[in-house]
Coordinates of C-alpha atoms (C1' of nucleotides) in Angstrom, one line a residue:
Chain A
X1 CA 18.8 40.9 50.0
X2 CA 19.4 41.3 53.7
X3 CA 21.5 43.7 53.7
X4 CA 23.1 47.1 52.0
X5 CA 25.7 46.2 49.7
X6 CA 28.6 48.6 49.9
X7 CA 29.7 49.8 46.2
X8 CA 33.4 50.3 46.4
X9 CA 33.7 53.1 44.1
X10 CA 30.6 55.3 43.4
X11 CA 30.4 56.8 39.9
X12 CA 28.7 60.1 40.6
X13 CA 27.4 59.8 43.7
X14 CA 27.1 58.4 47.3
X15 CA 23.6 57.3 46.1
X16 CA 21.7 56.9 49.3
X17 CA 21.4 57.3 53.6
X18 CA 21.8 61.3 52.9
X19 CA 18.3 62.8 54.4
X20 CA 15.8 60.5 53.0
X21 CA 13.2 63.4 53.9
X22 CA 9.9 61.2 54.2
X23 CA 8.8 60.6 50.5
X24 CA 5.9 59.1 52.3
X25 CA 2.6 59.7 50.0
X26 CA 1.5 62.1 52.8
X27 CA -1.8 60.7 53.6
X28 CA -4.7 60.4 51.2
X29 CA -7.1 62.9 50.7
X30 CA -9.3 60.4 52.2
X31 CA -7.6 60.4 55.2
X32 CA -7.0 63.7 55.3
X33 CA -11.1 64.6 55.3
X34 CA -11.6 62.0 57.8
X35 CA -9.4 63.1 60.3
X36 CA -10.6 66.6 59.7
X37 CA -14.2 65.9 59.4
X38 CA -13.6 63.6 62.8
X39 CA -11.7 66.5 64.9
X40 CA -14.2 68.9 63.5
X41 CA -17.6 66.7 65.0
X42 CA -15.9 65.9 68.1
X43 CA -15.0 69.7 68.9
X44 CA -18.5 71.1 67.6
X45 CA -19.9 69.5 71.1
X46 CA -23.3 68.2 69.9
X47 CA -25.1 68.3 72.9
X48 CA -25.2 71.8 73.5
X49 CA -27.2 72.7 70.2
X50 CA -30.8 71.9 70.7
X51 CA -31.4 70.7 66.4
X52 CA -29.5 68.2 65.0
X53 CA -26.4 68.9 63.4
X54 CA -26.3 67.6 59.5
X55 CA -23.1 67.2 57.4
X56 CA -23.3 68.1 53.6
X57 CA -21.1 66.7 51.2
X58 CA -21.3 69.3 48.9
X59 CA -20.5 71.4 51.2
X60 CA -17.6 70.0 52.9
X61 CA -16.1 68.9 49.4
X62 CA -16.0 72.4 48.7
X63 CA -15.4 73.7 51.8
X64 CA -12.0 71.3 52.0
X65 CA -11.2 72.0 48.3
X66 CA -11.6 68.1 47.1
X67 CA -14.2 66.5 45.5
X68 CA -17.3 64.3 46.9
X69 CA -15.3 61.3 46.2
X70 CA -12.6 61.5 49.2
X71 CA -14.9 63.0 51.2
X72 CA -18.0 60.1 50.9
X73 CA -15.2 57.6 51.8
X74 CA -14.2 59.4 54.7
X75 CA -18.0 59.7 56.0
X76 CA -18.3 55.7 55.2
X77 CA -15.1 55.2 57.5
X78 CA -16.8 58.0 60.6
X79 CA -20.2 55.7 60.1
X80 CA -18.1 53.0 61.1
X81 CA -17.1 54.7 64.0
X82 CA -20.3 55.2 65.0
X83 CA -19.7 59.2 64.4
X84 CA -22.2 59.8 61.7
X85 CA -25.6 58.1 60.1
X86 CA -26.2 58.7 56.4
X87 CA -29.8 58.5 55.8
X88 CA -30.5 57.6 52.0
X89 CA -31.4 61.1 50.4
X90 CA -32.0 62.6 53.3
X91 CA -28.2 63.6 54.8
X92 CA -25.7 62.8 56.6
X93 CA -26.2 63.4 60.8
X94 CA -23.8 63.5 63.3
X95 CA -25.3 61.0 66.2
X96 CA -26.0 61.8 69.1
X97 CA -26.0 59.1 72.2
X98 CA -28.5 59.1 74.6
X99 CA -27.6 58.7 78.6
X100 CA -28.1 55.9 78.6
X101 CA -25.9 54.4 75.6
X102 CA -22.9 56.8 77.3
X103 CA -24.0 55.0 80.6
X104 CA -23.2 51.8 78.5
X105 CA -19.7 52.9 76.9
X106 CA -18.3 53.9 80.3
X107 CA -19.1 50.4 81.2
X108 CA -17.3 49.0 78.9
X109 CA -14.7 51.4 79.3
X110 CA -14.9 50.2 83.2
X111 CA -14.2 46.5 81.9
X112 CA -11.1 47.4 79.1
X113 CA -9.6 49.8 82.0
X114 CA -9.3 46.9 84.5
X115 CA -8.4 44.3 82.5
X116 CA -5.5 46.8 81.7
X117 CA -5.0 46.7 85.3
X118 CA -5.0 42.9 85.7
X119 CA -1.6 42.9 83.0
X120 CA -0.2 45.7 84.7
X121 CA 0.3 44.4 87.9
X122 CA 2.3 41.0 86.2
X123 CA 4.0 43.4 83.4
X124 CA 4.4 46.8 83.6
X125 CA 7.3 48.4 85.6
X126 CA 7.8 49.5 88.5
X127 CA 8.9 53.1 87.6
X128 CA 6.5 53.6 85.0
X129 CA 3.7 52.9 87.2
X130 CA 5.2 55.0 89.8
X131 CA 5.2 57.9 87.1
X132 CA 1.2 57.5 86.8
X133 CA 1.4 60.4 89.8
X134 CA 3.1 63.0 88.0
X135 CA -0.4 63.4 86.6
X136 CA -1.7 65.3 89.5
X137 CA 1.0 66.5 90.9
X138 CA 0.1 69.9 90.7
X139 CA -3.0 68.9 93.0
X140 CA -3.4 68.7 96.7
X141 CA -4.6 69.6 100.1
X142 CA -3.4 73.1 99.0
X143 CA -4.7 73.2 95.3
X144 CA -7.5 71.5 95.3
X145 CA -8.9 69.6 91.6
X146 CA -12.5 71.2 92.1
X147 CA -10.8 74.3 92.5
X148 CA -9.2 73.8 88.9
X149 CA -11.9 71.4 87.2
X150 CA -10.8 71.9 83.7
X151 CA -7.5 71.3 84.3
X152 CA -8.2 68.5 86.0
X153 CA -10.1 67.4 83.7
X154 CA -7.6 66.7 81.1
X155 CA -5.7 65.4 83.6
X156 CA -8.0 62.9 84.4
X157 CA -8.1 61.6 80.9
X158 CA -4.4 61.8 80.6
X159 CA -3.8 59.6 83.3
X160 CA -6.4 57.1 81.9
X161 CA -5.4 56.4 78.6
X162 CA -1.5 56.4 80.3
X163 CA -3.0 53.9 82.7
X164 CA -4.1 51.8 79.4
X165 CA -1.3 52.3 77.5
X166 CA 0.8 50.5 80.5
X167 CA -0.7 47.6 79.7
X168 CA 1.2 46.6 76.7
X169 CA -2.4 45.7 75.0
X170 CA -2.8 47.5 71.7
X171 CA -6.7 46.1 71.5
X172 CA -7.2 47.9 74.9
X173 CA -6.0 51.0 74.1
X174 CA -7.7 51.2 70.9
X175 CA -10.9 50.2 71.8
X176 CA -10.8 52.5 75.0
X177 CA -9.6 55.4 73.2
X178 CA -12.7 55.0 70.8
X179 CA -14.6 55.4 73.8
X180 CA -13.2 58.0 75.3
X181 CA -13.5 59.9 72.2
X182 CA -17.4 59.5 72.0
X183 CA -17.6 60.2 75.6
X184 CA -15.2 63.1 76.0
X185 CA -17.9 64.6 74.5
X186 CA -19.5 66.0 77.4
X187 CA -16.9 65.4 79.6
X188 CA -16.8 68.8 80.8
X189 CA -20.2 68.7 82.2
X190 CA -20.1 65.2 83.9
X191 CA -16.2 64.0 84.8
X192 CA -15.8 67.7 85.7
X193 CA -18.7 68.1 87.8
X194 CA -17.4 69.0 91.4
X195 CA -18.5 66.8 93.6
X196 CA -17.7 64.0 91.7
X197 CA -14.1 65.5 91.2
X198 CA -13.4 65.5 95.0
X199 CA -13.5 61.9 95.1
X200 CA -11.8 61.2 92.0
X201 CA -8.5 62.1 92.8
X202 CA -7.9 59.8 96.0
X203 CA -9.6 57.0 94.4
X204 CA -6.5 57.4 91.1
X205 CA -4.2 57.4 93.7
X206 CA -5.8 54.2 95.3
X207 CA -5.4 52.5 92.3
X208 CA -1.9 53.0 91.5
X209 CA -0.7 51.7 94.9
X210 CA -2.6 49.1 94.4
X211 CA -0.6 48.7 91.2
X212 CA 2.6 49.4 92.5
X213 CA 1.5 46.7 95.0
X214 CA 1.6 44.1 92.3
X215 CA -2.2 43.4 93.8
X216 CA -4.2 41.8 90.9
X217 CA -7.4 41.2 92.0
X218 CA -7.1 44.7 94.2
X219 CA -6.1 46.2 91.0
X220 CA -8.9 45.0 89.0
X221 CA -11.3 46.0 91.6
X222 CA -10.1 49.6 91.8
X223 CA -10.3 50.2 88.8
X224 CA -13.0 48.9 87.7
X225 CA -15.1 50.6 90.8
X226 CA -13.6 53.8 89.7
X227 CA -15.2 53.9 86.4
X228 CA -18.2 52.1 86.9
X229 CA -18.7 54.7 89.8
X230 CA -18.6 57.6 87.1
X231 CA -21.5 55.3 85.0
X232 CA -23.5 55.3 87.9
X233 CA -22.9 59.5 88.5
X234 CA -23.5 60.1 84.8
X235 CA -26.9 58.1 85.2
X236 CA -27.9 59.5 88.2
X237 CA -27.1 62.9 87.2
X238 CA -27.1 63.5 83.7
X239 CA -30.3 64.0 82.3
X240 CA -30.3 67.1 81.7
X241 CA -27.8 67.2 79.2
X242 CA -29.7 64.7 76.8
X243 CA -32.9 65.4 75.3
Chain B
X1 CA -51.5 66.9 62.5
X2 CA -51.4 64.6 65.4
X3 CA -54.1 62.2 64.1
X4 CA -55.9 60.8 61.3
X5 CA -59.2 62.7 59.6
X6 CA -61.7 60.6 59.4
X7 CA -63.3 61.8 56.3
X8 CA -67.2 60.9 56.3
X9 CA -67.4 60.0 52.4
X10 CA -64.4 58.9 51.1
X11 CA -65.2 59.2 46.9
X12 CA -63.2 56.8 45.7
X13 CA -61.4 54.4 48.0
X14 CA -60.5 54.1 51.7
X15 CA -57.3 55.6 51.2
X16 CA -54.8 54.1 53.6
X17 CA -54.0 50.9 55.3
X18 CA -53.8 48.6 52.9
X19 CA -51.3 46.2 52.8
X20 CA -48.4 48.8 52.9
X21 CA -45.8 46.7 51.5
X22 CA -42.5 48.0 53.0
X23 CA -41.2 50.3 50.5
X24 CA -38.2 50.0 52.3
X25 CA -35.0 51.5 49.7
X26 CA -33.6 48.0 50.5
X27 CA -29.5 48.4 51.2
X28 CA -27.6 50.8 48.9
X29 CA -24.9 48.9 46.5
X30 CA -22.2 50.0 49.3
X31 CA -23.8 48.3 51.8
X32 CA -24.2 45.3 50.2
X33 CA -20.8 45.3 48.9
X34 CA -19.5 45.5 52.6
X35 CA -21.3 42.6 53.7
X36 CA -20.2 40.7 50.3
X37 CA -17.1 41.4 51.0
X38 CA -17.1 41.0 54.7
X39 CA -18.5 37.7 54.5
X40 CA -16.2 36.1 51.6
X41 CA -13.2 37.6 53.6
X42 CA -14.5 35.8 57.0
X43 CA -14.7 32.7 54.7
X44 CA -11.7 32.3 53.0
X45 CA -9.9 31.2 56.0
X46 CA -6.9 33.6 55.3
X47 CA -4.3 31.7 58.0
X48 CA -4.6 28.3 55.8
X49 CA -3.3 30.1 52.9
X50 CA 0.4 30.7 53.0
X51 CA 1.0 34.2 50.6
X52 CA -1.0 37.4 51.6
X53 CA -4.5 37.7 50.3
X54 CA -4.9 40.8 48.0
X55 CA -8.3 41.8 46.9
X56 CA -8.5 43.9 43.3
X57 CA -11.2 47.1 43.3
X58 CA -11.7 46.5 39.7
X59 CA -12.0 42.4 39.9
X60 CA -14.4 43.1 42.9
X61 CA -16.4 45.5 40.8
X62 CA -16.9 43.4 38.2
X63 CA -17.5 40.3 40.0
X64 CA -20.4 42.2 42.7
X65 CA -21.8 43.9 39.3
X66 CA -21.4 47.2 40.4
X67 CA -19.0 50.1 39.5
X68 CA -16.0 50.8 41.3
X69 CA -17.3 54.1 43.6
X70 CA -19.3 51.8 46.1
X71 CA -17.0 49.1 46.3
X72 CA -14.1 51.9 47.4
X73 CA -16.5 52.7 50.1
X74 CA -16.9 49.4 51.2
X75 CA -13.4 48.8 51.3
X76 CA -12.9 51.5 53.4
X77 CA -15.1 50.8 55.8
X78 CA -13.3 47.8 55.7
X79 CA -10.3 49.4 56.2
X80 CA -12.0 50.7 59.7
X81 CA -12.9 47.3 61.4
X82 CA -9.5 45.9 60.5
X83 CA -9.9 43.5 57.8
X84 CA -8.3 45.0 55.5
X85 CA -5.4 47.9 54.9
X86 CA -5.1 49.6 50.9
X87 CA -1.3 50.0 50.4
X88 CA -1.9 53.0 48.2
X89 CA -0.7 52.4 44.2
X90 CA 0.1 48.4 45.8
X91 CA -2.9 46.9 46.6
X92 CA -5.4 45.9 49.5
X93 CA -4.5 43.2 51.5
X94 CA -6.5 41.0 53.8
X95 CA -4.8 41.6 57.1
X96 CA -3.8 38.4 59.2
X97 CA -3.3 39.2 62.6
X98 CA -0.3 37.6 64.7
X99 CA -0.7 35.5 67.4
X100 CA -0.1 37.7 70.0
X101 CA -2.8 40.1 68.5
X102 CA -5.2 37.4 68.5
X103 CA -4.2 36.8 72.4
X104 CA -4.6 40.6 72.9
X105 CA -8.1 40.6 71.3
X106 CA -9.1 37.7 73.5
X107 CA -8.0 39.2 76.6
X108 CA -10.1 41.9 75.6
X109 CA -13.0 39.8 74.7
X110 CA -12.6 38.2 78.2
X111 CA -12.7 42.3 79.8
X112 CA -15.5 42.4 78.0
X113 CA -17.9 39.3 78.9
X114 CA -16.7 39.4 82.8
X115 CA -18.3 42.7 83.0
X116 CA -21.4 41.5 81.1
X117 CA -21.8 38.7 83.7
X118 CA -21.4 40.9 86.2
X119 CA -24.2 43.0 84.9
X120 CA -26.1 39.8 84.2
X121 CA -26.3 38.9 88.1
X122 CA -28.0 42.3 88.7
X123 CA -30.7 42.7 85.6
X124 CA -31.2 39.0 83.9
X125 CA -34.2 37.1 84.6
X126 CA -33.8 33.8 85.9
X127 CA -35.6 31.7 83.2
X128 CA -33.0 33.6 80.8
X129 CA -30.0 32.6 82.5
X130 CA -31.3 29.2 83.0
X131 CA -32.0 29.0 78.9
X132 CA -27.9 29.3 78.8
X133 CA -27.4 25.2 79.8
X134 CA -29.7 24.4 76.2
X135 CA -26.8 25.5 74.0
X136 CA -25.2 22.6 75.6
X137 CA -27.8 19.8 76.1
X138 CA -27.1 17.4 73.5
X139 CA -23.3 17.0 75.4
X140 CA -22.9 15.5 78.5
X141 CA -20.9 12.3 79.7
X142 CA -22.6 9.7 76.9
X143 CA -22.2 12.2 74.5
X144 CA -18.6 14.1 75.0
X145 CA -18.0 17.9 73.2
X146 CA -14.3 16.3 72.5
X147 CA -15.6 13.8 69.8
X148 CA -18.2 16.2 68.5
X149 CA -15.9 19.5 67.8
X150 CA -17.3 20.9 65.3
X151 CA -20.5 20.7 66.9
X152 CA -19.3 21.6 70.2
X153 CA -17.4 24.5 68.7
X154 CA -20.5 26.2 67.4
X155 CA -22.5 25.5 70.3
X156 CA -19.8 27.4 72.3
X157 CA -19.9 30.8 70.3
X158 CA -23.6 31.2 70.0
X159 CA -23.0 30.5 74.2
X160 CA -21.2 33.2 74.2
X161 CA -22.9 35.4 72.1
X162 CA -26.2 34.6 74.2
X163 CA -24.5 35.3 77.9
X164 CA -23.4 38.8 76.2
X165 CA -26.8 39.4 75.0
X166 CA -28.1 38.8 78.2
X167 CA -26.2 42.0 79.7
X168 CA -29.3 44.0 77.5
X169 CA -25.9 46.0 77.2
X170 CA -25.6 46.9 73.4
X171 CA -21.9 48.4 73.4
X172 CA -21.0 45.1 74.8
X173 CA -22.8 43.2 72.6
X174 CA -21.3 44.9 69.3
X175 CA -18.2 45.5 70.4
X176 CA -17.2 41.6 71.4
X177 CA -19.0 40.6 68.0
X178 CA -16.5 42.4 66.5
X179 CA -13.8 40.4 68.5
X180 CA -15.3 37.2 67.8
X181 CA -15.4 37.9 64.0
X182 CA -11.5 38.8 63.8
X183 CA -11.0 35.6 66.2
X184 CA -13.4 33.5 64.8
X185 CA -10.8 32.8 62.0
X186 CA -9.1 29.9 63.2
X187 CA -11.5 28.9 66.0
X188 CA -11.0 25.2 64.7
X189 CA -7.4 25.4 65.0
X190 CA -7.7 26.7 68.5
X191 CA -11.6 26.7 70.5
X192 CA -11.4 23.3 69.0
X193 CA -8.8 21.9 70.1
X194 CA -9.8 18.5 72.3
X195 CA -7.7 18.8 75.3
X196 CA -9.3 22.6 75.4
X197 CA -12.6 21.4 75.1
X198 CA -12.7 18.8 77.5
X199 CA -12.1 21.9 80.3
X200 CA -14.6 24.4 78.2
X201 CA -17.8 22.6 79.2
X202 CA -17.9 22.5 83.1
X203 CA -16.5 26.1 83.0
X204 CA -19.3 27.2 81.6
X205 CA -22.0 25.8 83.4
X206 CA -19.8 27.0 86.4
X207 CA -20.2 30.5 85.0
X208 CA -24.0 29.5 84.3
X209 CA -24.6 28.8 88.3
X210 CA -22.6 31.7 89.5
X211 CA -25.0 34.0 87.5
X212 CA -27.9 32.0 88.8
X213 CA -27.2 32.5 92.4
X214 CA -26.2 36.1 91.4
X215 CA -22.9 35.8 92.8
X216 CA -21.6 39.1 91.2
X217 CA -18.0 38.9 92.1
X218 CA -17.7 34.8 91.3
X219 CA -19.8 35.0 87.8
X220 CA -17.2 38.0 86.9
X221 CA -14.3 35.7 88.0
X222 CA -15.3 32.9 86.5
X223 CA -16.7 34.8 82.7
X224 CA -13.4 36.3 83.1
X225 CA -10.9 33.6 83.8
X226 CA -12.1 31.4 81.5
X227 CA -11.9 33.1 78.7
X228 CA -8.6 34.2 79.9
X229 CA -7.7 30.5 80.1
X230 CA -8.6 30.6 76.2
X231 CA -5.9 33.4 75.5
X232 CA -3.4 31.6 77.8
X233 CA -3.7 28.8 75.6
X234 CA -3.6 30.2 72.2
X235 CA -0.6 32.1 73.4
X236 CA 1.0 28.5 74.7
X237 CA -0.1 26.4 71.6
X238 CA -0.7 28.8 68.8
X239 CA 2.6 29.3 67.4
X240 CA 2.0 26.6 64.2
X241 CA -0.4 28.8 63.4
X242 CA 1.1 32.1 62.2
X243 CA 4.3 33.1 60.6
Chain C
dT1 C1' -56.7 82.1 53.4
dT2 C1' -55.9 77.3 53.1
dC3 C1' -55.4 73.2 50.9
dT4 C1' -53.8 70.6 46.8
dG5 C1' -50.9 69.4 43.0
dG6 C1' -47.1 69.9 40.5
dT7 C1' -42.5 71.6 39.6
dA8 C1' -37.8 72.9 40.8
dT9 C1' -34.2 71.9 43.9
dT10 C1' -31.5 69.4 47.1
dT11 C1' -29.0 65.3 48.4
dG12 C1' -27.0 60.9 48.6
dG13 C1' -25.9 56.9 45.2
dT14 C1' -23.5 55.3 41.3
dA15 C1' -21.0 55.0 37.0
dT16 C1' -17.0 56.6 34.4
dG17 C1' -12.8 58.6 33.0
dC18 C1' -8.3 60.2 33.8
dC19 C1' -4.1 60.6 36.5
dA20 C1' 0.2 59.3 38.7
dA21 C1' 2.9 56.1 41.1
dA22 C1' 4.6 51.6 41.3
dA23 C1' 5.4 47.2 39.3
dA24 C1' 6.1 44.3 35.5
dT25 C1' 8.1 43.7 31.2
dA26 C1' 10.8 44.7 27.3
dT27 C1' 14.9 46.7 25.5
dT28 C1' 19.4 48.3 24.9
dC29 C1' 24.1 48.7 25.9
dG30 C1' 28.6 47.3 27.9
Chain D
dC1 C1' 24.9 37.3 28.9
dG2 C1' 23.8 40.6 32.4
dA3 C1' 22.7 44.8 34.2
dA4 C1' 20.9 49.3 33.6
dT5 C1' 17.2 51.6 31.4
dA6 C1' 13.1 52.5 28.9
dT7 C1' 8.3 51.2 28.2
dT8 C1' 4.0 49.2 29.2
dT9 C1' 0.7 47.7 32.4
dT10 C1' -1.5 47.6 36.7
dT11 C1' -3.6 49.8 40.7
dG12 C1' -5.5 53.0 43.8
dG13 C1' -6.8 58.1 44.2
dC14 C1' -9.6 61.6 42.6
dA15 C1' -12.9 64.5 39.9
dT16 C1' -17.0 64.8 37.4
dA17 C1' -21.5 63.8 35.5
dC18 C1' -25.9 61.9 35.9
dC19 C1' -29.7 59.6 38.4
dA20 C1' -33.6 59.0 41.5
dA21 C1' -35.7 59.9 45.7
dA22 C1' -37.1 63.3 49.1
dT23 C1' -38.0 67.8 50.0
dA24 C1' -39.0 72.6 49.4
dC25 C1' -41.4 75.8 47.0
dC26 C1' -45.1 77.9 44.4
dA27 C1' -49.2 78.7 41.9
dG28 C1' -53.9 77.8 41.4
dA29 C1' -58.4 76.1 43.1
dA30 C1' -61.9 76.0 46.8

DNA sequence: TTCTGGTATTTGGTATGCCAAAAATATTCG
DNA sequence: CGAATATTTTTGGCATACCAAATACCAGAA
């Protein structure tokens, strides 16, 4: 049945097309929990408290009003993320990554963000790469980013993941965004970091004119050397903020 | 109690180190469910079989031995690498990705392994890099990878999987396993392919001498474009393949 | 007081049962 | 006979109860 048949004359009532107000079965419980659970880990910054953090499904099942059931699927689905480790009668801990496995994801996240380059420079248009600078507009010579790190800061990682999401690849944007979100994590004590913010900015800027440029290869570069330059700060510089 | 009393006359029997056996609480039910189900779902080559897969929690209970609770779990974690998605009150279906997701994932696979040649140039040991040509050894021009596919085919994955390893970089490692798993699926229809696999061999003992003379920039072009050949094809002769 | 042994408690793992929505099937009416 | 409707069945979602392992706690002995 492709498509709507029209009924000439409607008993009692124009049946439907009047405010079909999302019946949708809302999202599970499941779901629910896991995106709560999820925001709640990634905004309890776990590097800042010395003891490990430990989830109890008792707890939370109570805490969020449903029962264990919703809630054990949900930590199953965060394990997957790599979020959490459930230890056989022991508990469930939130992970914590060591220097040198964020060293590793912002490699990888150096790899997806210039492969994303590579397609933009064949796909992407010319206007929406051009808009890539409204992201720090409110920077320059007379507002300087280290001046304003936090708000630079989320530009930053706004102008990443809309650098990514130019490139028309769903896989890259997923698998980058699962980065990010692991190491956003201390991203106000590395990305934000002052010195490395000075150089950030004009580097961004490099990379979209090499974009706009339609330079592959350039592209590529850039972008890769961008990133992987913030793996070698964080490795060089981070120590401190892992145990 | 940093280390071990050494008690002078033990009364009865020299307490420990004997033969202890690995009480190891082997895999819960849920994790063994996911790898059941991850396996038979890798196996059942969904793109040969023309109407959806759908996978019953109460079948799968029954059949695994094991109540429905950890099979749920397992399905959702599922859920979270993308093999399957539970259309609440309809079913779970095995997910078949189109071709252009399939091309996306390779691109992404290709982001992946150009960076872990690149990293390879700067930390792999010689006689490691070297080892690479063995997957290959039984082919050359008496013994041709087009008239040994299947063969050939295998030899090429765990290829790949070894250069990857060899990057000692373990988000790069899981996260292009993952991509292999999801492409794996039709690898025969595709990777195996003669006319592809007559070009596969001397590209990768190109790549294999560009990492031995720790040419960083050619070993990333060559990781990269080759694989990237790989999604140029399946996007080119792939369409017979999906729906 | 300190060490030992045992007991109560905590915690994740698993099995079951029931619910509601959706689909499949049967039934009734025009 | 056909379509609208009522009924049964199927299926995932959720709550609850119980289990065993690991731990915490406590009393008694040295």
């Amino acid at each position: 049945m492709p498509a709507r048949k029209e009924t000439k004359a409607p008993p009692v009532m124009a049946d439907a097309d009047i405010a079909i107000v999302r019946i949708a079965p809302e999202t599970s419980f499941k779901n629910k929990a896991y995106e709560a659970l999820k925001e709640a880990i990634l905004k309890m910054d776990i590097y800042a408290t010395p003891e490990q953090v430990m989830l109890d499904e008792r707890a939370l099942s109570e805490r969020l009003g449903v029962s264990r059931t919703p809630i054990r699927e949900a930590i199953a689905m965060l394990e997957q993320d790599g979020f959490v480790k459930t230890v056989p009668r022991r508990g469930i801990v939130v992970v914590r990554r060591t220097k040198t496995e964020i060293v590793d994801m912002i490699r990888a996240w150096a790899a997806l963000e210039s492969m994303a380059a590579r397609l933009i420079t064949t796909t992407a248009r010319k206007k929406d790469i051009t808009a890539l600078r409204d992201f720090f507009k409110d920077f320059g010579k007379d507002r300087l980013p280290q001046d304003h790190v936090e708000e630079y800061s989320k530009a930053n990682i706004a102008f990443h993941q809309a650098l990514i999401s130019l490139s028309e690849s769903p896989v890259l944007v997923d698998m980058t965004n699962d980065i990010l979100l692991h190491v956003r994590g201390y991203r106000q004590l590395t990305i934000g970091r002052k010195d490395r913010t000075a150089t950030s900015l004009p580097e961004h800027l490099a990379i979209i004119e090499a974009l706009e440029a339609r330079d592959t290869e350039l592209a590529e570069k850039r972008a890769r050397d961008h990133t992987l330059g913030l793996a070698a700060y964080v490795e060089a510089h981070g120590q401190e903020l892992f145990s």
